[in-house]
mmCIF file with all atom_site columns, C-alpha atoms in Angstrom:
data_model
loop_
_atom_site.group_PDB
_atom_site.id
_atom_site.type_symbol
_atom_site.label_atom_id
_atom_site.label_alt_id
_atom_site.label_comp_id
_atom_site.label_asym_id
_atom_site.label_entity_id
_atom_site.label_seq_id
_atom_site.pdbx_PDB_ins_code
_atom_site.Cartn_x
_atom_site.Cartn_y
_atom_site.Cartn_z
_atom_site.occupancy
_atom_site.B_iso_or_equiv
_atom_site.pdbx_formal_charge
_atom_site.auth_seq_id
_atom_site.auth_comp_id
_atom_site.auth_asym_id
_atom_site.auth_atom_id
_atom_site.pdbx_PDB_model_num
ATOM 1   C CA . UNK D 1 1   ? 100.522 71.089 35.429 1.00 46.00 ? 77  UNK D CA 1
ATOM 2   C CA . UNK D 1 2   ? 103.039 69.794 37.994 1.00 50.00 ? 78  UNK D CA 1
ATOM 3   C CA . UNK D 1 3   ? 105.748 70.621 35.672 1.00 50.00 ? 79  UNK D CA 1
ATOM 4   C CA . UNK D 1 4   ? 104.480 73.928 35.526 1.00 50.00 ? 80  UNK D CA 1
ATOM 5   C CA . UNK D 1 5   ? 104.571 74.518 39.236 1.00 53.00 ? 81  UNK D CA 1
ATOM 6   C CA . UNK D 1 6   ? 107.386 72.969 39.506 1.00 52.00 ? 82  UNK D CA 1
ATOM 7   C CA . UNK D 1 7   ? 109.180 74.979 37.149 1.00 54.00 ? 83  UNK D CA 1
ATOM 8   C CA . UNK D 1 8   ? 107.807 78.440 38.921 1.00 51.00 ? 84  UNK D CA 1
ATOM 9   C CA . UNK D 1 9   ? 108.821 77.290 42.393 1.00 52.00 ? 85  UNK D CA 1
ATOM 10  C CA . UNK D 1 10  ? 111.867 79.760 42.471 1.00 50.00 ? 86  UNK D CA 1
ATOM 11  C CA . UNK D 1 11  ? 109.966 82.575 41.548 1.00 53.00 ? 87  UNK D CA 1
ATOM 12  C CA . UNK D 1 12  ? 107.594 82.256 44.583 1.00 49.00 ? 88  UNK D CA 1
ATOM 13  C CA . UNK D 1 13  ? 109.903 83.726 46.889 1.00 49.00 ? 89  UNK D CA 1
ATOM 14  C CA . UNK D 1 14  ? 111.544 87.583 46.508 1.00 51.00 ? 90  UNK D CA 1
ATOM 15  C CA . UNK D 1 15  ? 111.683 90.359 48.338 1.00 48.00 ? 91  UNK D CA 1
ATOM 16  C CA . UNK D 1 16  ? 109.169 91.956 47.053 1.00 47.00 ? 92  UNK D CA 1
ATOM 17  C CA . UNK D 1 17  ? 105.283 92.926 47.878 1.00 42.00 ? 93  UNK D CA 1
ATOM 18  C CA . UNK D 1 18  ? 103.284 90.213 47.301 1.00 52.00 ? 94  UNK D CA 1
ATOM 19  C CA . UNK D 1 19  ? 106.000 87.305 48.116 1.00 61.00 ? 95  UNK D CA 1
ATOM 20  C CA . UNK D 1 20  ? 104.361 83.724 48.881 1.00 61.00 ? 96  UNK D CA 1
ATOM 21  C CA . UNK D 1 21  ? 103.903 82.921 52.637 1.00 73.00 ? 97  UNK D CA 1
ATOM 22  C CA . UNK D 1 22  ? 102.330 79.873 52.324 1.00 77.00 ? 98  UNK D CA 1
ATOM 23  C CA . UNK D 1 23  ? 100.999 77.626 49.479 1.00 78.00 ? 99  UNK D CA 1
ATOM 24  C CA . UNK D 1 24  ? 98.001  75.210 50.429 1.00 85.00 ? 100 UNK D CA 1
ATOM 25  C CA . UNK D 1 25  ? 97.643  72.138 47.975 1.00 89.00 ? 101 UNK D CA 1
ATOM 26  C CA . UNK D 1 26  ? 94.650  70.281 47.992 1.00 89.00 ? 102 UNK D CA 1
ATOM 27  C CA . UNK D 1 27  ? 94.468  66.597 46.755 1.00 88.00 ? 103 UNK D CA 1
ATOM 28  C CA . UNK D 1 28  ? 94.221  62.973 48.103 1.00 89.00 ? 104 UNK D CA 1
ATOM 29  C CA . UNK D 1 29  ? 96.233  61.031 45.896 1.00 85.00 ? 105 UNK D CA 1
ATOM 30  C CA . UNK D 1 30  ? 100.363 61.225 46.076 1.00 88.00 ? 106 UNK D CA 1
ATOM 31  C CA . UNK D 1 31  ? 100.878 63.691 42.834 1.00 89.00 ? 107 UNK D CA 1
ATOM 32  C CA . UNK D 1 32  ? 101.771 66.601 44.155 1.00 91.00 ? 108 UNK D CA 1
ATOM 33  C CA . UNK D 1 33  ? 103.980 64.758 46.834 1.00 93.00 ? 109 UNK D CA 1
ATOM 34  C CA . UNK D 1 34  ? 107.465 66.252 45.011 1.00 92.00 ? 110 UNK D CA 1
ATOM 35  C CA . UNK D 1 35  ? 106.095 69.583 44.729 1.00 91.00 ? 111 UNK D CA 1
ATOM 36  C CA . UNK D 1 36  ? 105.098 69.620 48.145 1.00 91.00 ? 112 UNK D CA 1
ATOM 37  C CA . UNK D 1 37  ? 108.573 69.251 49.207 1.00 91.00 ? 113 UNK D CA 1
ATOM 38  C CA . UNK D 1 38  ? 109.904 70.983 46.416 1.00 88.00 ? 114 UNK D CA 1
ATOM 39  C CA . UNK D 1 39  ? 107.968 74.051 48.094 1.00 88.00 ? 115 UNK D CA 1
ATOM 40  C CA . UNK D 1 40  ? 109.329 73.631 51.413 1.00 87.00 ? 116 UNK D CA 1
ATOM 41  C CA . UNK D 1 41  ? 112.823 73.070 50.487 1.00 88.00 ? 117 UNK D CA 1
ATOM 42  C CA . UNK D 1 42  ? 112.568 76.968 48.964 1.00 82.00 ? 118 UNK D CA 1
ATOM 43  C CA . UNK D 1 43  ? 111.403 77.679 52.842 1.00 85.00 ? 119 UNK D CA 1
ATOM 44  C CA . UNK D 1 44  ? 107.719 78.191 51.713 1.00 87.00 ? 120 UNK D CA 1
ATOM 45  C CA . UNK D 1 45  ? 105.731 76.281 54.553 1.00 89.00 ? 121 UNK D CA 1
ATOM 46  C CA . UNK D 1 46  ? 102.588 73.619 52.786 1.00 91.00 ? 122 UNK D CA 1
ATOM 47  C CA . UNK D 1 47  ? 99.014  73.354 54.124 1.00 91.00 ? 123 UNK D CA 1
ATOM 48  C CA . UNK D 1 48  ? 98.152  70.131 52.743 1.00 93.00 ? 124 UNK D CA 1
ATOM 49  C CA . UNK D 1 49  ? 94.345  69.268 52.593 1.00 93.00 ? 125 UNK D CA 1
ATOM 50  C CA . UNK D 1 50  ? 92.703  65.742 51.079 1.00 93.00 ? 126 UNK D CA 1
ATOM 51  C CA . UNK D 1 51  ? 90.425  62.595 52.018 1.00 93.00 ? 127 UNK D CA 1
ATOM 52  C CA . UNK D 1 52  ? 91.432  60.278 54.923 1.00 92.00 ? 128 UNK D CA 1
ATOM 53  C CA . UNK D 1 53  ? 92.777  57.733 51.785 1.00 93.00 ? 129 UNK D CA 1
ATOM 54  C CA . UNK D 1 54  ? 95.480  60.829 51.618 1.00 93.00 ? 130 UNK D CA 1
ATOM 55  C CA . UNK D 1 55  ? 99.105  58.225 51.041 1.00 93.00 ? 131 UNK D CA 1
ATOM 56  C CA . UNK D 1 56  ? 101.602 59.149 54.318 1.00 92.00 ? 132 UNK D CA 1
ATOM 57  C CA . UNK D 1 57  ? 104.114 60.523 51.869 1.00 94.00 ? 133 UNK D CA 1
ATOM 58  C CA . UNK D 1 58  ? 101.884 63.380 50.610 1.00 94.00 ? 134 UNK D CA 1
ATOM 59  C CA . UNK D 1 59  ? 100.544 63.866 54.261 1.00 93.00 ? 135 UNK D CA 1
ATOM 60  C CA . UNK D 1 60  ? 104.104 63.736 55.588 1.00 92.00 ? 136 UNK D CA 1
ATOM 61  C CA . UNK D 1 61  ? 105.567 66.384 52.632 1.00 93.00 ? 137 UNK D CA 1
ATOM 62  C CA . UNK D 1 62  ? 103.533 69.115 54.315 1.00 92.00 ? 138 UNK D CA 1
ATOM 63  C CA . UNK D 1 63  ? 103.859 71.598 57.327 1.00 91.00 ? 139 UNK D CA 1
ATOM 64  C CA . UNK D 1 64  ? 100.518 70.798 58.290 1.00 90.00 ? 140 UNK D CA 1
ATOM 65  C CA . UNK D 1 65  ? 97.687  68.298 56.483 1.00 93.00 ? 141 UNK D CA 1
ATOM 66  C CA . UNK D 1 66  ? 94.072  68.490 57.114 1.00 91.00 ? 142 UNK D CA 1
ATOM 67  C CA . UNK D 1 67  ? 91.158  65.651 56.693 1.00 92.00 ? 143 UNK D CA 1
ATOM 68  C CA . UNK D 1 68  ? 88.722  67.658 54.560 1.00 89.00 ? 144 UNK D CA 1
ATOM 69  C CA . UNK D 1 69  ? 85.704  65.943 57.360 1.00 86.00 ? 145 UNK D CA 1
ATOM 70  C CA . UNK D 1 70  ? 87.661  68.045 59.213 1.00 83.00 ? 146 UNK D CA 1
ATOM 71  C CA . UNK D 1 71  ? 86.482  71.401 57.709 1.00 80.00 ? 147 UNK D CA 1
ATOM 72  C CA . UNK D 1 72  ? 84.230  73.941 58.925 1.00 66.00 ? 148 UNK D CA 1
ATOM 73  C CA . UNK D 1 73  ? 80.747  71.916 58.764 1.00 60.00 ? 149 UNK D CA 1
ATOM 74  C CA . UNK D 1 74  ? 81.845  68.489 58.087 1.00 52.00 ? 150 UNK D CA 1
ATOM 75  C CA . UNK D 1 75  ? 81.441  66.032 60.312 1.00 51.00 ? 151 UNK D CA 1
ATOM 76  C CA . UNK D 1 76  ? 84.411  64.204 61.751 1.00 51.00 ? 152 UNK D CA 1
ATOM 77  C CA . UNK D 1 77  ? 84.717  60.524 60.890 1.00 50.00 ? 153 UNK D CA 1
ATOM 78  C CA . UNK D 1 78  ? 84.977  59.743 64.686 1.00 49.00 ? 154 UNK D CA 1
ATOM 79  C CA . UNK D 1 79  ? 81.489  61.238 65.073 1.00 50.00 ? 155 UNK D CA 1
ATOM 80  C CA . UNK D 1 80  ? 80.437  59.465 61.713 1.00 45.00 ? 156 UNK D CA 1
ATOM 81  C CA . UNK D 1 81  ? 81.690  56.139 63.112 1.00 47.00 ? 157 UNK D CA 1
ATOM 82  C CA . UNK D 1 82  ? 79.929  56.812 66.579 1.00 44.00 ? 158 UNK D CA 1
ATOM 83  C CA . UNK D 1 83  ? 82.999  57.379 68.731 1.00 46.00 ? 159 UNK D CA 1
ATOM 84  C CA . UNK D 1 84  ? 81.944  60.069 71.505 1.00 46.00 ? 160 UNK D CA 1
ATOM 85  C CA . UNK D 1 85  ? 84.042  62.467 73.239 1.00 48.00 ? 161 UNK D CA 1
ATOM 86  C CA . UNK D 1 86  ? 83.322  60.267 76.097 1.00 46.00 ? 162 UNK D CA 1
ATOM 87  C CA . UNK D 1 87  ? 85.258  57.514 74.550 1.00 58.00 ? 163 UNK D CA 1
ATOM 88  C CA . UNK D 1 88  ? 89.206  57.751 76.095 1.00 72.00 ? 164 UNK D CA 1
ATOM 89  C CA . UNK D 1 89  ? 91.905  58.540 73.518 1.00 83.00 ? 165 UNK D CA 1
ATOM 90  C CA . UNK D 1 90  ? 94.400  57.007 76.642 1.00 76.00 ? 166 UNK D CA 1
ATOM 91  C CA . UNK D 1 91  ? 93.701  53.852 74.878 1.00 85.00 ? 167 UNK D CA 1
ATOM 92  C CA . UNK D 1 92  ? 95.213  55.061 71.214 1.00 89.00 ? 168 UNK D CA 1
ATOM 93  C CA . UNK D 1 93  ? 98.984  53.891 71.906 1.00 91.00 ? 169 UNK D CA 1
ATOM 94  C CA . UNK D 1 94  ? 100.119 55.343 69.067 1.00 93.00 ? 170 UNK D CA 1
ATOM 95  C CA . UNK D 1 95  ? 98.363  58.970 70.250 1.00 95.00 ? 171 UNK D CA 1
ATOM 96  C CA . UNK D 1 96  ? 99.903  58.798 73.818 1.00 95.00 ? 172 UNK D CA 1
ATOM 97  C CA . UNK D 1 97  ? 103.460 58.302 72.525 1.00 95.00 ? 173 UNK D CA 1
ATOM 98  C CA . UNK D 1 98  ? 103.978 60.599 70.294 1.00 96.00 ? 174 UNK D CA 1
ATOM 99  C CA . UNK D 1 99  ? 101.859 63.495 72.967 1.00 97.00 ? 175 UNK D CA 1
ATOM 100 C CA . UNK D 1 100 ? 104.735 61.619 75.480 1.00 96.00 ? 176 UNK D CA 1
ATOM 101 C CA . UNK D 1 101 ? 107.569 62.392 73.298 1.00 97.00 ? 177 UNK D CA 1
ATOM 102 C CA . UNK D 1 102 ? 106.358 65.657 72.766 1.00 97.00 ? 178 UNK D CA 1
ATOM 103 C CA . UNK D 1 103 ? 105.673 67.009 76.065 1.00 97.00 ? 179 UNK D CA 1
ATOM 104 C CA . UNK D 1 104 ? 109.553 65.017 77.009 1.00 96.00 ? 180 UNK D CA 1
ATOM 105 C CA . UNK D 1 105 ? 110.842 67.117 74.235 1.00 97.00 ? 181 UNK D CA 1
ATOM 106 C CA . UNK D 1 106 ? 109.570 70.477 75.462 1.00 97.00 ? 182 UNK D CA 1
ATOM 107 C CA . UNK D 1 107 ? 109.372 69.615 79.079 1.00 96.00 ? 183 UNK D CA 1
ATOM 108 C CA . UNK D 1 108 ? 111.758 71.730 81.846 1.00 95.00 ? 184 UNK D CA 1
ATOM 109 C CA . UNK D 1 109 ? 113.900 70.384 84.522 1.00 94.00 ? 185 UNK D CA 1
ATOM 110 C CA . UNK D 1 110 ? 110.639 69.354 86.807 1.00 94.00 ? 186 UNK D CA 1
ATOM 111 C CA . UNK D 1 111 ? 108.779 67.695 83.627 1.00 95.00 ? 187 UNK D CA 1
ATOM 112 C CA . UNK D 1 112 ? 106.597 70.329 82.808 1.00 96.00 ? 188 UNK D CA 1
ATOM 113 C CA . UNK D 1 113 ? 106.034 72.053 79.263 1.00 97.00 ? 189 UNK D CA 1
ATOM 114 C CA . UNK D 1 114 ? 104.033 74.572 78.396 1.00 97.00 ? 190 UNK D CA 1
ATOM 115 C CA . UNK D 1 115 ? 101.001 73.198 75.858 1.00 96.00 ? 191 UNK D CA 1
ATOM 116 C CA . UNK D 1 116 ? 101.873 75.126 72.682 1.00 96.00 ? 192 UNK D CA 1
ATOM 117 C CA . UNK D 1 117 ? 105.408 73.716 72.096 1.00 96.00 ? 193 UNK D CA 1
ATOM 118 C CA . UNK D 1 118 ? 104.034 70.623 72.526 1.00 97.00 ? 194 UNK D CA 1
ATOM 119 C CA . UNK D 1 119 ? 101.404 70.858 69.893 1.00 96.00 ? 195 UNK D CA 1
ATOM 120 C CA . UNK D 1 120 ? 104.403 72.405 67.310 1.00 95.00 ? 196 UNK D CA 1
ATOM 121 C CA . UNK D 1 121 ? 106.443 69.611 68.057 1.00 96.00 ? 197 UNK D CA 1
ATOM 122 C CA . UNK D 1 122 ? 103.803 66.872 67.360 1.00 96.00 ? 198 UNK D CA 1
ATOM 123 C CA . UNK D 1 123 ? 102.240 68.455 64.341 1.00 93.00 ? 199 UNK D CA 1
ATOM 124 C CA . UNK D 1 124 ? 106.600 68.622 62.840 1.00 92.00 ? 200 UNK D CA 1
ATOM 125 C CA . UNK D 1 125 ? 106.635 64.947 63.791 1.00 93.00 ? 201 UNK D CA 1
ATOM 126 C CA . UNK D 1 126 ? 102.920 64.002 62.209 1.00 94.00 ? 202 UNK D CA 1
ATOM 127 C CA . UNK D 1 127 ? 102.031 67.223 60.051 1.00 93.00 ? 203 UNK D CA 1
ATOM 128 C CA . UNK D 1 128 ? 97.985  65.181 59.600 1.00 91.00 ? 204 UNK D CA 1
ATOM 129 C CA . UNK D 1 129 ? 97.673  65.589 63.646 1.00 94.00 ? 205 UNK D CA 1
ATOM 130 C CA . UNK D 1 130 ? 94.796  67.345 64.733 1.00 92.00 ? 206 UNK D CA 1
ATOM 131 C CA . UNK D 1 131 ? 92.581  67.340 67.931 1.00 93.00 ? 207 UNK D CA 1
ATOM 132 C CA . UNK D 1 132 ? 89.288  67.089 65.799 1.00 90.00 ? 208 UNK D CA 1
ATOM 133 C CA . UNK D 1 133 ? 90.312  63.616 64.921 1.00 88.00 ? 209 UNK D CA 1
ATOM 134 C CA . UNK D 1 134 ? 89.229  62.333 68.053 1.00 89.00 ? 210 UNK D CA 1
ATOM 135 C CA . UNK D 1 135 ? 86.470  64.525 68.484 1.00 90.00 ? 211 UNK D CA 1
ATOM 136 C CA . UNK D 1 136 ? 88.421  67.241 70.485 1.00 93.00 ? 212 UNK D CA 1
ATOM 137 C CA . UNK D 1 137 ? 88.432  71.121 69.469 1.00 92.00 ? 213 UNK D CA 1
ATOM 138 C CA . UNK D 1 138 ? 90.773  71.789 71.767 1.00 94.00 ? 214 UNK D CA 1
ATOM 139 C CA . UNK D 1 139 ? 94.349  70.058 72.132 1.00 96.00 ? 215 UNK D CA 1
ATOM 140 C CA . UNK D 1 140 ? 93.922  71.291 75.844 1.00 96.00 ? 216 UNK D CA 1
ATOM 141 C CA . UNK D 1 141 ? 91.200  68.614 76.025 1.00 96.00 ? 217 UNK D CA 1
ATOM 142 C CA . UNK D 1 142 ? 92.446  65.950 74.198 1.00 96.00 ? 218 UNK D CA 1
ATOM 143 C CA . UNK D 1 143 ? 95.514  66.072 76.349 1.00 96.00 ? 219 UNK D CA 1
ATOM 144 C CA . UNK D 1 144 ? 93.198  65.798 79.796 1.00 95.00 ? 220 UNK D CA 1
ATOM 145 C CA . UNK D 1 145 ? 91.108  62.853 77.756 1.00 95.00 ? 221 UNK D CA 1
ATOM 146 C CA . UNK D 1 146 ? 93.613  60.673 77.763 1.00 95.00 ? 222 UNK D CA 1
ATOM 147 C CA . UNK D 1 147 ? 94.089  60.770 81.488 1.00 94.00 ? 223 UNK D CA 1
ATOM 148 C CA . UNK D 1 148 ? 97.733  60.250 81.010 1.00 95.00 ? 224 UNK D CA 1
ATOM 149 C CA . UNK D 1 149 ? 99.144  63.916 81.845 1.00 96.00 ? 225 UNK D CA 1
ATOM 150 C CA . UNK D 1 150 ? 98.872  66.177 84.786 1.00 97.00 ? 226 UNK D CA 1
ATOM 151 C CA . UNK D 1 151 ? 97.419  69.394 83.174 1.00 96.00 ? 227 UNK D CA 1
ATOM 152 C CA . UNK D 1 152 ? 97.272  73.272 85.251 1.00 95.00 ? 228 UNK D CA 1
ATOM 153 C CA . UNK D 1 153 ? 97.142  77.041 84.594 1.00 94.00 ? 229 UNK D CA 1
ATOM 154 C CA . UNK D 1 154 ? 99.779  78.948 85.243 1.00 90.00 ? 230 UNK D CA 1
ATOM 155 C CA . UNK D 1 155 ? 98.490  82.687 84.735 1.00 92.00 ? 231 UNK D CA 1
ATOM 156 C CA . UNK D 1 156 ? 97.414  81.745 81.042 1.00 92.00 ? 232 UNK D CA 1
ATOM 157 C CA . UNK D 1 157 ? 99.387  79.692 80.023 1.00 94.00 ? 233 UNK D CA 1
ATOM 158 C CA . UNK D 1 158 ? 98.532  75.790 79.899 1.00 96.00 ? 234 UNK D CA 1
ATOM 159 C CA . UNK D 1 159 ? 101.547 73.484 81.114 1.00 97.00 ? 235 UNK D CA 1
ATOM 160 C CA . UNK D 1 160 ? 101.310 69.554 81.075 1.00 97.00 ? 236 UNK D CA 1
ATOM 161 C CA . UNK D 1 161 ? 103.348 66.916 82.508 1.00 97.00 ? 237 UNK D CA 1
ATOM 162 C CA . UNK D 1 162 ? 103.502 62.824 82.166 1.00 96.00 ? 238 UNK D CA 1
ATOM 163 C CA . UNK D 1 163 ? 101.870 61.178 85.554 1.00 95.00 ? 239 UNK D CA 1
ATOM 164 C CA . UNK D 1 164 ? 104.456 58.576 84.247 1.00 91.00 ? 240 UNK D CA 1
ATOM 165 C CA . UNK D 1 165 ? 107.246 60.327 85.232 1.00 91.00 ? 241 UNK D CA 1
ATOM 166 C CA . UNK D 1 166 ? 106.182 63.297 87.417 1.00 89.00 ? 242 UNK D CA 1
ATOM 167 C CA . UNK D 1 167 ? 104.006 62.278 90.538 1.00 84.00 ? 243 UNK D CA 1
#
């Protein structure tokens, strides 16, 4: 079967009605981990989906990777394992550095940047990033959870900053 897929990979992408815009692959083991980036190298962005026991190389082959607990109607492993919204993700070091390198990315001159790059930028550097995994619909509330960024409004757009380096 991955032969197969493999083989009609080219023929995915044309100019014509109909053309591929994205393929979604849906498996927890590492199989499909060359045909996920066999995909994207023809320029055809991968939705991954699988079980938290996904391997990193699968996870990391897609655009974007989803925890099937994750789903509509499934409830999140944090939840299952009794972590509250209440609990601070400021603690997860590994969660505040890569939001930090993501809002330092994006940021302007004064240290600001504007929420949505920020969440494009982290879910290109960890395509299995989503809010939900801590319990969070929102990235917007995530971000404020942690207690380590300045958040505000301007008109409606979100824009957040590092306390760390803007005062």
């Amino acid at each position: 079967m991955l032969f197969d897929a493999e083989n009609i990979a080219p023929a995915w992408v044309g100019p014509v009605l109909g053309e591929v815009a994205r393929h979604g692959i849906a498996s927890s083991d590492g199989d499909f981990t060359r045909l996920a980036a066999r995909i994207r190298e023809d320029g055809i962005p991968v939705l991954g989906y699988g079980e938290r026991k996904t391997p990193s190389a699968f996870r990391n082959a897609c655009d974007q990777f989803t925890y099937f607990d994750l789903l509509e109607g499934a409830t999140p492993a944090r939840e299952r394992d009794g972590a509250t919204k209440t609990s601070s993700p400021g603690g997860d070091a590994k969660l505040v550095a890569l939001l930090r390198a993501a809002v330092l990315a994006t940021a302007d001159e004064q240290g600001w940047a504007n929420l949505s790059p920020v969440g494009q930028h982290v879910r290109k550097n960890a395509p299995d990033f989503d809010s939900r995994n801590w319990g969070f619909a929102r990235l917007s509330e995530l971000v404020k959870a942690t207690e380590r960024f300045h958040i505000k409004t301007r008109g409606t757009t979100i824009v957040v900053a590092d306390k760390a380096l803007v005062p």
